[in-house]
mmCIF file of C-alpha atoms and ligand atoms in Angstrom:
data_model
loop_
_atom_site.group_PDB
_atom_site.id
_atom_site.type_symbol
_atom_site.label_atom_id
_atom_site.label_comp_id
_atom_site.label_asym_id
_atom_site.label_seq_id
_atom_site.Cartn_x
_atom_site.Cartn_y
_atom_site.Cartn_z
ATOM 1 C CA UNK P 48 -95.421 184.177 96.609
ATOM 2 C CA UNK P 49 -96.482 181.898 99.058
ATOM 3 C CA UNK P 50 -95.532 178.450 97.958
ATOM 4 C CA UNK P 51 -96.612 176.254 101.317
ATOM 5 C CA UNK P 52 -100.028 177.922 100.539
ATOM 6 C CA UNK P 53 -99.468 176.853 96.517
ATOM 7 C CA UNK P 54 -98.592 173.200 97.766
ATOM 8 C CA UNK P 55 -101.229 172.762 99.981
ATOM 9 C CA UNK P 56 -104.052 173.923 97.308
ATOM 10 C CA UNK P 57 -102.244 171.933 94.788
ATOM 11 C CA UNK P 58 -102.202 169.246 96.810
ATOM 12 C CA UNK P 59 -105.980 168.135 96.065
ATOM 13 C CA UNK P 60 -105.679 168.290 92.264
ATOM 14 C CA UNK P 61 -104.474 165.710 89.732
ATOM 15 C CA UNK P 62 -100.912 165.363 89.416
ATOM 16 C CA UNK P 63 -100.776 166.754 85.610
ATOM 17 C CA UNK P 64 -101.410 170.387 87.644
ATOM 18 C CA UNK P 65 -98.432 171.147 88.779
ATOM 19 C CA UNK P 66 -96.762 171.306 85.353
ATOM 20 C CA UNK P 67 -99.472 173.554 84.044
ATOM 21 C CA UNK P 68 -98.893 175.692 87.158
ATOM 22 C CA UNK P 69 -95.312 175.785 86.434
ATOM 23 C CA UNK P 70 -95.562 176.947 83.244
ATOM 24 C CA UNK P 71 -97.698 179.594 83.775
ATOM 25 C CA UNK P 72 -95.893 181.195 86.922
ATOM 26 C CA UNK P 73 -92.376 180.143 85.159
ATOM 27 C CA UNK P 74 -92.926 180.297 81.630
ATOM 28 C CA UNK P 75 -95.537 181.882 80.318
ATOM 29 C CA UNK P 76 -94.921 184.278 83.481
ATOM 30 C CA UNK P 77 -98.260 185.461 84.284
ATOM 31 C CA UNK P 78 -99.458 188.591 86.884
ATOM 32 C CA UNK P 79 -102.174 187.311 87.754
ATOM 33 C CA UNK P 80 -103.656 183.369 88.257
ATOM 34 C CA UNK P 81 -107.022 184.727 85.861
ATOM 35 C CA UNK P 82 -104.597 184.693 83.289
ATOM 36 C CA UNK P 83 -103.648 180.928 83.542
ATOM 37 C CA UNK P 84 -106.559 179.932 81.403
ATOM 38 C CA UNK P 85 -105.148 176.285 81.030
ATOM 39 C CA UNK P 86 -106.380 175.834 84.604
ATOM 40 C CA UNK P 87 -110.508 175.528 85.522
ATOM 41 C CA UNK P 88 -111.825 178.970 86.839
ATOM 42 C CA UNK P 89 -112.618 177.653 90.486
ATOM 43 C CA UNK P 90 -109.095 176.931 90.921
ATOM 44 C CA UNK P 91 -107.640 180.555 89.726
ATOM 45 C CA UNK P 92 -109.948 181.840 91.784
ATOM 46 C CA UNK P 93 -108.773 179.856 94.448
ATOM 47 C CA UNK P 94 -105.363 180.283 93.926
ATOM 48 C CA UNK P 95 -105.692 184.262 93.063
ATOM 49 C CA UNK P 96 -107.385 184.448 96.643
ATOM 50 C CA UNK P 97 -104.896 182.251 98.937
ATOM 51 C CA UNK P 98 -101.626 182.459 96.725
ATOM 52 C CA UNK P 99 -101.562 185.876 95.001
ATOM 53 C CA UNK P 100 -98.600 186.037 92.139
ATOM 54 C CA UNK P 101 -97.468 189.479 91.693
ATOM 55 C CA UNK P 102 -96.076 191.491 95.223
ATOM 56 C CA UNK P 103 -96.542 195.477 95.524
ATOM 57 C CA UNK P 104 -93.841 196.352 93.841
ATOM 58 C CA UNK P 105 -92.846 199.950 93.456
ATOM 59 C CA UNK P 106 -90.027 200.623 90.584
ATOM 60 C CA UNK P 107 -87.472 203.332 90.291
ATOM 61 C CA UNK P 108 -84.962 203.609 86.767
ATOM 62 C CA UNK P 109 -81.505 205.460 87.018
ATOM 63 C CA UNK P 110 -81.133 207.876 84.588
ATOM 64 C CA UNK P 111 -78.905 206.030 82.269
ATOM 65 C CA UNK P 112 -81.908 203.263 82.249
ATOM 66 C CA UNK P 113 -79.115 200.412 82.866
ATOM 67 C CA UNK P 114 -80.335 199.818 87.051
ATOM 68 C CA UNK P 115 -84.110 199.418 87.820
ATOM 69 C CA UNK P 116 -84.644 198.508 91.773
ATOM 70 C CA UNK P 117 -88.053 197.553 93.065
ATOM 71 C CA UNK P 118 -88.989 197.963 96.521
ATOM 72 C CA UNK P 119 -91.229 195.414 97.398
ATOM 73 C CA UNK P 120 -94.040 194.735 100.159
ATOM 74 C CA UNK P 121 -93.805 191.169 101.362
ATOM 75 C CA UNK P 122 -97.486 189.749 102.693
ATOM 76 C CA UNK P 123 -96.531 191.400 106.244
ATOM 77 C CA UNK P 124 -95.917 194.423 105.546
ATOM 78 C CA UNK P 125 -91.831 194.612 105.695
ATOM 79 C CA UNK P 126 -90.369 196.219 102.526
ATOM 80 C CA UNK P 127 -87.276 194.334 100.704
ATOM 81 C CA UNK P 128 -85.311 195.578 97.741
ATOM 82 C CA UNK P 129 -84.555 193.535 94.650
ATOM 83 C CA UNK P 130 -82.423 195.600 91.657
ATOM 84 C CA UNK P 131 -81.648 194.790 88.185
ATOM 85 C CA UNK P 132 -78.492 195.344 86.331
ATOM 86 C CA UNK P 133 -78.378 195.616 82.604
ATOM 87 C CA UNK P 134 -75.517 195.056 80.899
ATOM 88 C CA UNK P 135 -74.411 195.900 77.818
ATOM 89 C CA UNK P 136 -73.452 192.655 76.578
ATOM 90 C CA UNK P 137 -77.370 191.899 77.070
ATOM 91 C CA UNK P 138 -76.853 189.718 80.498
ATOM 92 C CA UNK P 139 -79.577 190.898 82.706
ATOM 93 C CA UNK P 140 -78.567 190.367 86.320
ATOM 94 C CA UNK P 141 -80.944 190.511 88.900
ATOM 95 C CA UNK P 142 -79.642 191.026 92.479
ATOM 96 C CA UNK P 143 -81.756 189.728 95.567
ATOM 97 C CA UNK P 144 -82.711 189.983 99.171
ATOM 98 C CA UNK P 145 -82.223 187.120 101.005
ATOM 99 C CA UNK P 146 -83.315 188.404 104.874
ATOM 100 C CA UNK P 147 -85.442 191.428 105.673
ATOM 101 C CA UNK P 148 -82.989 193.785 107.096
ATOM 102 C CA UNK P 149 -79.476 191.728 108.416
ATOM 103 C CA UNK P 150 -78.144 190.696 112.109
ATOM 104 C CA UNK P 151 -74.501 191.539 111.295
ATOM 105 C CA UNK P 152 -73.860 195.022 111.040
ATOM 106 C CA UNK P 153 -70.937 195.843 108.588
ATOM 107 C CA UNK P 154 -70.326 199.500 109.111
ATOM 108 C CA UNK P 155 -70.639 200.642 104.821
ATOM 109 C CA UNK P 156 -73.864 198.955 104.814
ATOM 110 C CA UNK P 157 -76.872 200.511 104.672
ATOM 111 C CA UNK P 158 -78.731 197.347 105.939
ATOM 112 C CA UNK P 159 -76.474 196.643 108.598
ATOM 113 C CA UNK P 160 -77.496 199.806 109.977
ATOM 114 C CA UNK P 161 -81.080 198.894 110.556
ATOM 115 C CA UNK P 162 -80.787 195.808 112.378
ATOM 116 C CA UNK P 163 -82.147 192.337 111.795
ATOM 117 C CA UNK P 164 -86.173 191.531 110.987
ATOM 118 C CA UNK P 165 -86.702 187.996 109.774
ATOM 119 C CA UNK P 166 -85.302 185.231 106.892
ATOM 120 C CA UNK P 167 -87.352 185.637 103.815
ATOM 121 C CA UNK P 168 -89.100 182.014 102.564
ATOM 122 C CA UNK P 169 -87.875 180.902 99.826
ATOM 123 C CA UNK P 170 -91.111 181.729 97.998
ATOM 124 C CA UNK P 171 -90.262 185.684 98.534
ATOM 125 C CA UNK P 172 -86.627 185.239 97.180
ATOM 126 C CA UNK P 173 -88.393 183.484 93.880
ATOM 127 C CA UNK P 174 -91.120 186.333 93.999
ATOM 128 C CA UNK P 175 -88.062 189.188 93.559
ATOM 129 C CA UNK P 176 -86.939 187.146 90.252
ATOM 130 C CA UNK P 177 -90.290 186.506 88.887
ATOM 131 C CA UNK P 178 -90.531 190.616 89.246
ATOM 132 C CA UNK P 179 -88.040 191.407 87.381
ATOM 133 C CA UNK P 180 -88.632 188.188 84.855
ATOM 134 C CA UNK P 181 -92.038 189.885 84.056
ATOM 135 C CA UNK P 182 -90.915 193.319 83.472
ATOM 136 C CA UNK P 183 -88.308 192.169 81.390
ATOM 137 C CA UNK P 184 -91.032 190.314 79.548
ATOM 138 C CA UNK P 185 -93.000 193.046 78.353
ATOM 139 C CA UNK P 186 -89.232 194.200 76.478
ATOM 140 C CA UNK P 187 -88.881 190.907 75.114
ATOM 141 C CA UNK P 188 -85.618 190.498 77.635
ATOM 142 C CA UNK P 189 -84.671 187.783 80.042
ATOM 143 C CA UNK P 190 -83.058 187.247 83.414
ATOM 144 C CA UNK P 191 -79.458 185.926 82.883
ATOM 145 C CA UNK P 192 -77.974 186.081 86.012
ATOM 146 C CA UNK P 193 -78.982 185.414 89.859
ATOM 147 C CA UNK P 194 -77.400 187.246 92.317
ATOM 148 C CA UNK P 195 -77.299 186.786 96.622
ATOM 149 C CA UNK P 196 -75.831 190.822 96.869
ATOM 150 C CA UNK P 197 -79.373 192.088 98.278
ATOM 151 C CA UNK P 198 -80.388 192.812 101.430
ATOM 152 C CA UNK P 199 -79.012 190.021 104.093
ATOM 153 C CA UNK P 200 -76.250 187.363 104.543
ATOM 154 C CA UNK P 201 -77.486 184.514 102.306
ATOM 155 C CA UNK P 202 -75.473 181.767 104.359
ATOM 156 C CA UNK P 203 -77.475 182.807 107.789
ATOM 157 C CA UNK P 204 -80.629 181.554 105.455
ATOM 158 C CA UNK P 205 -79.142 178.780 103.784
ATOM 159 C CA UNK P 206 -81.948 176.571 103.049
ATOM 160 C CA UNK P 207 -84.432 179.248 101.900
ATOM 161 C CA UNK P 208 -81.548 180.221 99.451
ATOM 162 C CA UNK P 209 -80.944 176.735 98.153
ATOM 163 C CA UNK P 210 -84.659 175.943 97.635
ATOM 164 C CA UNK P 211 -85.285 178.892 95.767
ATOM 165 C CA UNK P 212 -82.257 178.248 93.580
ATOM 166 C CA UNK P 213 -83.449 174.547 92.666
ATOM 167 C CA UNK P 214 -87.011 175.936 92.082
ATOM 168 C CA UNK P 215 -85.820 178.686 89.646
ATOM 169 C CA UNK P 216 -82.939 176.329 88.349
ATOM 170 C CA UNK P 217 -86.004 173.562 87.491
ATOM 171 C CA UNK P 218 -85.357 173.004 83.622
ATOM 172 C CA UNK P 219 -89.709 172.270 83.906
ATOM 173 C CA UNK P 220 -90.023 175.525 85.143
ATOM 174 C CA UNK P 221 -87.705 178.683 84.902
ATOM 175 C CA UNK P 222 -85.003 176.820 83.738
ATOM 176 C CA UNK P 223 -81.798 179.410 84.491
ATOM 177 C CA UNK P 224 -78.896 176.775 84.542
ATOM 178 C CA UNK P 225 -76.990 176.791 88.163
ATOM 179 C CA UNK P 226 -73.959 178.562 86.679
ATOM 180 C CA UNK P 227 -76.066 181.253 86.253
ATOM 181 C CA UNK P 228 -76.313 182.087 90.232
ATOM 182 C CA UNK P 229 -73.703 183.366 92.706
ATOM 183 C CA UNK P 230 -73.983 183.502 96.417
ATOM 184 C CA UNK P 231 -72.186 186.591 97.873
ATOM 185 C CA UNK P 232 -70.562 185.832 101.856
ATOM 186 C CA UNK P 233 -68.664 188.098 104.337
ATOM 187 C CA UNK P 234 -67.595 184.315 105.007
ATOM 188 C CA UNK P 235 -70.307 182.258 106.835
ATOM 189 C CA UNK P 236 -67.859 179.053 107.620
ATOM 190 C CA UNK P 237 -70.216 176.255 107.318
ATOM 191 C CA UNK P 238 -72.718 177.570 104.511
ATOM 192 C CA UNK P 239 -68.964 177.538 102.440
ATOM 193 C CA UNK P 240 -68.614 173.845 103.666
ATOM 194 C CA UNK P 241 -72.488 172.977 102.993
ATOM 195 C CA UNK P 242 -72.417 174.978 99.644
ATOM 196 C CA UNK P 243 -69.484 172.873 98.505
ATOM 197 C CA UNK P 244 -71.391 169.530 99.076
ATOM 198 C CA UNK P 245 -74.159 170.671 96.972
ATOM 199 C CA UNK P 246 -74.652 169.078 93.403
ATOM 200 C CA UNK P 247 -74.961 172.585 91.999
ATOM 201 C CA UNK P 248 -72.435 174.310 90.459
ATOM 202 C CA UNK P 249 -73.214 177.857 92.176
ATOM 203 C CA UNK P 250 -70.847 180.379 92.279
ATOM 204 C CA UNK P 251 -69.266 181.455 95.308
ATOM 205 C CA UNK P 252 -68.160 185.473 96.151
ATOM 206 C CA UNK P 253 -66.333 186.331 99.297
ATOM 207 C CA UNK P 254 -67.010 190.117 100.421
ATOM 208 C CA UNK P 255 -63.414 190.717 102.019
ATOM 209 C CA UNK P 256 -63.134 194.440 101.544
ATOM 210 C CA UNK P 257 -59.851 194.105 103.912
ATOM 211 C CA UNK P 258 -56.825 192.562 103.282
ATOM 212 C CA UNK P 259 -55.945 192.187 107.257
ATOM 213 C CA UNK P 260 -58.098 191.041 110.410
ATOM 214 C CA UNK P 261 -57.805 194.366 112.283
ATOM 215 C CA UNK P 262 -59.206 196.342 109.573
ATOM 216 C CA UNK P 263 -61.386 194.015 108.736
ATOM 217 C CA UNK P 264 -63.446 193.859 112.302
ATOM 218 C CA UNK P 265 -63.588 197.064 112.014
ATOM 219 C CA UNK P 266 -65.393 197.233 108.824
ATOM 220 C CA UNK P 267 -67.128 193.695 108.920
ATOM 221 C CA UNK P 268 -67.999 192.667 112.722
ATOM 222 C CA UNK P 269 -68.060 188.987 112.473
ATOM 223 C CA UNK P 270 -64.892 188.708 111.243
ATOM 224 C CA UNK P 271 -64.187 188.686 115.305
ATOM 225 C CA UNK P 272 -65.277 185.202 115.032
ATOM 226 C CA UNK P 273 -64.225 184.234 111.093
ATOM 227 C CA UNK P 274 -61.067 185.321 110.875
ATOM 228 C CA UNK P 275 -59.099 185.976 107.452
ATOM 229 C CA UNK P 276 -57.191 182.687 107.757
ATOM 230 C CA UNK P 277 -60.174 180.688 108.558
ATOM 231 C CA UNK P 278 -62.247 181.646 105.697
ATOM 232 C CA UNK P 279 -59.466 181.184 103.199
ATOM 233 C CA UNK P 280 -58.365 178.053 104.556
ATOM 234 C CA UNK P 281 -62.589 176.681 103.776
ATOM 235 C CA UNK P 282 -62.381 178.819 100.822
ATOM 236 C CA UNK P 283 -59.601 176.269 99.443
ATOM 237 C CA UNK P 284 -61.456 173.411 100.986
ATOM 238 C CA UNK P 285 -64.292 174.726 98.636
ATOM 239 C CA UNK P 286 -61.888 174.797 95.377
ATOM 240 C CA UNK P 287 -60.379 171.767 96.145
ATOM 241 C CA UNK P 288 -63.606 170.087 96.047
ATOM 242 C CA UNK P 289 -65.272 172.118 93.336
ATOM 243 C CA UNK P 290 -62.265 173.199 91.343
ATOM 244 C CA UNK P 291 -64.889 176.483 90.830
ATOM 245 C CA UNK P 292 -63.133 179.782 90.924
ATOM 246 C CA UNK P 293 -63.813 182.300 93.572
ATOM 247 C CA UNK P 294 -64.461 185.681 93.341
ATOM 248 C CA UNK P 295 -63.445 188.419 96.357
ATOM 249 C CA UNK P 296 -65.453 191.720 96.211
ATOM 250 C CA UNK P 297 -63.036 194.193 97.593
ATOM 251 C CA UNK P 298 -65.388 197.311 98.249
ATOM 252 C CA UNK P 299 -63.025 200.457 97.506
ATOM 253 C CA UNK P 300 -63.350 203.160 100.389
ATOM 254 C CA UNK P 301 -61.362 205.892 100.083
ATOM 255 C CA UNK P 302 -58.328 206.673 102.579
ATOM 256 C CA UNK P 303 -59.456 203.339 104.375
ATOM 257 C CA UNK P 304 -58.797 200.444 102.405
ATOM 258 C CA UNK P 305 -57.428 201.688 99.124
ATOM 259 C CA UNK P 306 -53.733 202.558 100.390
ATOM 260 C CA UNK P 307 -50.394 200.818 98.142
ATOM 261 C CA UNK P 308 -49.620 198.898 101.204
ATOM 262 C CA UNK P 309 -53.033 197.146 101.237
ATOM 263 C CA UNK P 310 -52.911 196.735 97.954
ATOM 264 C CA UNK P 311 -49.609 194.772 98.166
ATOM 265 C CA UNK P 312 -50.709 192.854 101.648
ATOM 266 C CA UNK P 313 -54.149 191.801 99.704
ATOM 267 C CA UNK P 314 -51.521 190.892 96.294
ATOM 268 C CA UNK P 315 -50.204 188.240 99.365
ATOM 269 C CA UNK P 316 -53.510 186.855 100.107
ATOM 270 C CA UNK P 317 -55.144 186.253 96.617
ATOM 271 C CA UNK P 318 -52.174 185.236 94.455
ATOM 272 C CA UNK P 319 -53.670 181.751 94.231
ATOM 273 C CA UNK P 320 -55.017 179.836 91.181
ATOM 274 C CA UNK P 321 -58.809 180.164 90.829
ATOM 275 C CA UNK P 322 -58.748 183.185 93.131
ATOM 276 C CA UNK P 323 -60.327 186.776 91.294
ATOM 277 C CA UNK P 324 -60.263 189.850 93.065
ATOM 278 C CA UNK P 325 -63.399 192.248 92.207
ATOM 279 C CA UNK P 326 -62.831 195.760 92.871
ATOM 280 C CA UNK P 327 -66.156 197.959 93.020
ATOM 281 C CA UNK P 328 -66.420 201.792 93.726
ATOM 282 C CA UNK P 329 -67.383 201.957 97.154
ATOM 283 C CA UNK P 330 -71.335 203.867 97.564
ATOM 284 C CA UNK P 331 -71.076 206.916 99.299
ATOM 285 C CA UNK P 332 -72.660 206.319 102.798
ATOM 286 C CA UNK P 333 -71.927 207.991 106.036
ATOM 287 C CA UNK P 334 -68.835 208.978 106.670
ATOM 288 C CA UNK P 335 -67.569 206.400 103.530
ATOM 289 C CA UNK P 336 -66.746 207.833 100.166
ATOM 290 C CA UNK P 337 -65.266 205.954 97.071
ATOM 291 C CA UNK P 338 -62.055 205.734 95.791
ATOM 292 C CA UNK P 339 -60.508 208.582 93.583
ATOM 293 C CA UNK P 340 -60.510 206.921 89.838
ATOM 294 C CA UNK P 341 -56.276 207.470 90.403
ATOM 295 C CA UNK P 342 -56.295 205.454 93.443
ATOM 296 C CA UNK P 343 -58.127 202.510 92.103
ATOM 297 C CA UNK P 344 -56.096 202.307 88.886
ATOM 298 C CA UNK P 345 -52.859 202.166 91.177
ATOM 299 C CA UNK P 346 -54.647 199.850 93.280
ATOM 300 C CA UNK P 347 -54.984 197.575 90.171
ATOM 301 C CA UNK P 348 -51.935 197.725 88.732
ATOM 302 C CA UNK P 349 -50.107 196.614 91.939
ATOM 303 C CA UNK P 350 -52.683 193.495 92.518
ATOM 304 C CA UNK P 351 -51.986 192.645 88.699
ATOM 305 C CA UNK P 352 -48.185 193.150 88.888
ATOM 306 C CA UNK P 353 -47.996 191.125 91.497
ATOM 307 C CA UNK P 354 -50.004 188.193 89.507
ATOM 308 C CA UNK P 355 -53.535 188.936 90.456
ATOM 309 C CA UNK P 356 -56.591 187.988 88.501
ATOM 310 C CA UNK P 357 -58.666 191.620 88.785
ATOM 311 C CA UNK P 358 -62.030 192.907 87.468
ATOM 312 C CA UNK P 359 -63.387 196.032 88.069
ATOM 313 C CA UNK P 360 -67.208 197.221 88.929
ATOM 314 C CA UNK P 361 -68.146 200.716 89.306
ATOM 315 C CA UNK P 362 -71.323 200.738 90.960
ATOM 316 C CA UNK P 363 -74.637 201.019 88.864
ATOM 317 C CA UNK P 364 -77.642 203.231 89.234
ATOM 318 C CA UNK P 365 -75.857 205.331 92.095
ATOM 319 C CA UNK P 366 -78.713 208.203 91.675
ATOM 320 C CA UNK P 367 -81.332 205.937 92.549
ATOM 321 C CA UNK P 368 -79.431 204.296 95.398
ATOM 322 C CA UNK P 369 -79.535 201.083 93.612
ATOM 323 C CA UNK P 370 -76.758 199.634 94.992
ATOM 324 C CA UNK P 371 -77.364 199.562 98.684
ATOM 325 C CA UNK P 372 -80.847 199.781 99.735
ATOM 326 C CA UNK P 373 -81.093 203.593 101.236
ATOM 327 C CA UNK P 374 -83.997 203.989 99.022
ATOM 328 C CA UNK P 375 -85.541 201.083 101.460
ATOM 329 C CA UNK P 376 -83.868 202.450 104.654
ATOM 330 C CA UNK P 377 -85.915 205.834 103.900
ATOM 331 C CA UNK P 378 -89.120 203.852 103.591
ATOM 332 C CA UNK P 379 -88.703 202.260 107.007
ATOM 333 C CA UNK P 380 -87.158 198.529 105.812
ATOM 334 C CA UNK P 381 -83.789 198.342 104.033
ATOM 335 C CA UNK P 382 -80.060 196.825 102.340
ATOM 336 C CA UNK P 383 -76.433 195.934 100.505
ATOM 337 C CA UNK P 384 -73.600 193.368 100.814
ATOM 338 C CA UNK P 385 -71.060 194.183 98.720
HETATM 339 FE FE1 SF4 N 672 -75.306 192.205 106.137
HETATM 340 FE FE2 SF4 N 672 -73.981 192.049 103.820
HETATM 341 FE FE3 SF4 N 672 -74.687 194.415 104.840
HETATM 342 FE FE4 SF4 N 672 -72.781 193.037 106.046
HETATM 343 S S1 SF4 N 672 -72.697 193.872 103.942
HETATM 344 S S2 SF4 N 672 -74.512 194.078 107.070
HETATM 345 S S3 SF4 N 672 -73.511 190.934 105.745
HETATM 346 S S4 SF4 N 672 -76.049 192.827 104.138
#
């Protein structure tokens, strides 16, 4: 959705618009702008013509029905993926894009391996929730949850990020309360510092996936120039001023980050208060396969011996790819950070 295009057309109509606009695209959650019958027909038709709601969107359901991911055309052309999780306690989570492709080249991700095409506006990254908010619709379900995990490092497009999370967090409009939305970083320094000055009470997710530098350059690039120390040091900087806990996605790859002795030098690292460690079946890509079930248990059990707060995540929808954008890569765009 183009919202500098919605601005400027709204900008000529009485003020008393904007909240009938809002609750059709946010509430009422309309496909099309012919369907907002609370506004005159020039204007739809105006507004259907320069600021279309509903982006080619093609769908694909795993087989257990619990991940749906849409690859969708942006107005250019470029194809993103957006996927939605449902859980079983009824949360439905919807995971988005936040860049088309992404400049930093992780080696398990499937977007890193494509390279870098542009920031989406912050108009797209509301588009990919409204997507899912309408298909959920016709099941009488709801988005819960807000996830940055798409395509992209959300901190190299900060402020697109943060003005589609105050649009959708608008209690006028969508209304899905800032706890509800978590930003997922290999460890951008200053979108930590800026995100921790916000008024919003976002949650933050660190993608270590390595519990030491060397292994981690090798598996995350930039951590040449963010090292370990440096991002936990901000990431306490960030609790201290938040006193919001922080999860750290450790992405489980067998034989190369899964060993005892990484699970005791990681025990080191995140035996802190307010620190969670997420563990999540790595998606087989390349030459990277997951953990053996044995592995990750032993894995766990160290981390907790040793005092650490640990969730696990096996990885939804794995048939239809739904966790790291191949499905995209194979139709020339796309994604995944972990
Ligand atoms: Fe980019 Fe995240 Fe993939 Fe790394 S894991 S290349 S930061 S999308």
């Amino acid at each position: 959705m183009n919202l500098s295009q919605l601005r400027t057309i709204l900008e000529k109509e009485p003020g008393y618009r904007l909240g009938q606009v809002k609750k059709a695209l946010f509430q009422d959650l309309i496909h099309s702008w012919e369907e907002a019958v609370a506004l005159p027909l020039n204007l739809r038709d105006e507004l259907n013509k320069g600021c279309p709601i509903d982006p080619l969107g093609k769908t694909f359901v795993s087989k257990e029905g619990d991940t749906i991911k849409a690859l969708i055309t942006l107005e250019d052309g470029l194809k993103i993926e957006t996927v939605l999780m449902r859980h079983q306690d009824k949360r439905n989570t919807v995971c988005v894009s936040s860049q088309v492709g992404c400049p930093l080249g992780c080696s398990f991700c499937a977007t890193g391996k494509i390279g870098f095409e542009r920031n989406l506006e912050a108009g797209e990254i509301v588009g990919q929730v409204l997507f899912f908010a309408r298909f959920l619709k016709k099941i009488k379900g709801k988005v819960t949850n807000v996830v940055f995990m798409g395509m992209g490092e959300p901190f190299l497009n900060y402020e697109n990020v943060i003005k589609a999370i105050i649009i959708l967090n608008d209690k006028e409009g969508f209304g899905l309360g800032s706890r509800h939305f978590s930003i997922s970083t290999v460890g951008i320094l200053d979108g930590i510092e800026k995100l921790a000055k916000e008024k919003l009470q976002i949650n933050l997710a660190i993608s270590l996936h390595a519990p030491d530098d060397e292994l981690r350059s090798q598996l995350i690039p930039i951590n040449k120039e963010y090292s370990l120390k440096e991002i936990l040091d901000i990431v306490d900087g960030y609790i201290e001023k938040t006193r919001r806990r922080v999860m750290f996605e450790y992405i489980m790859i067998r034989g190369v980050n899964d060993s005892e002795e990484h699970a005791r030098t990681l025990a080191e690292l995140m035996r802190k208060p307010l620190y969670f460690v997420n563990l999540i079946s790595c998606n087989p890509i390349g030459i990277f396969k997951p953990s053996l079930a044995p592995r990750m248990e032993r894995f766990k059990e160290i981390l907790e011996g040793n005092g650490v707060v640990v969730t696990q995540r096996y990885r939804l929808g794995q048939d239809i790819e739904g966790a790291c954008g191949q499905l995209a890569v194979k139709n020339s765009s796309t994604s995944i950070h972990g």
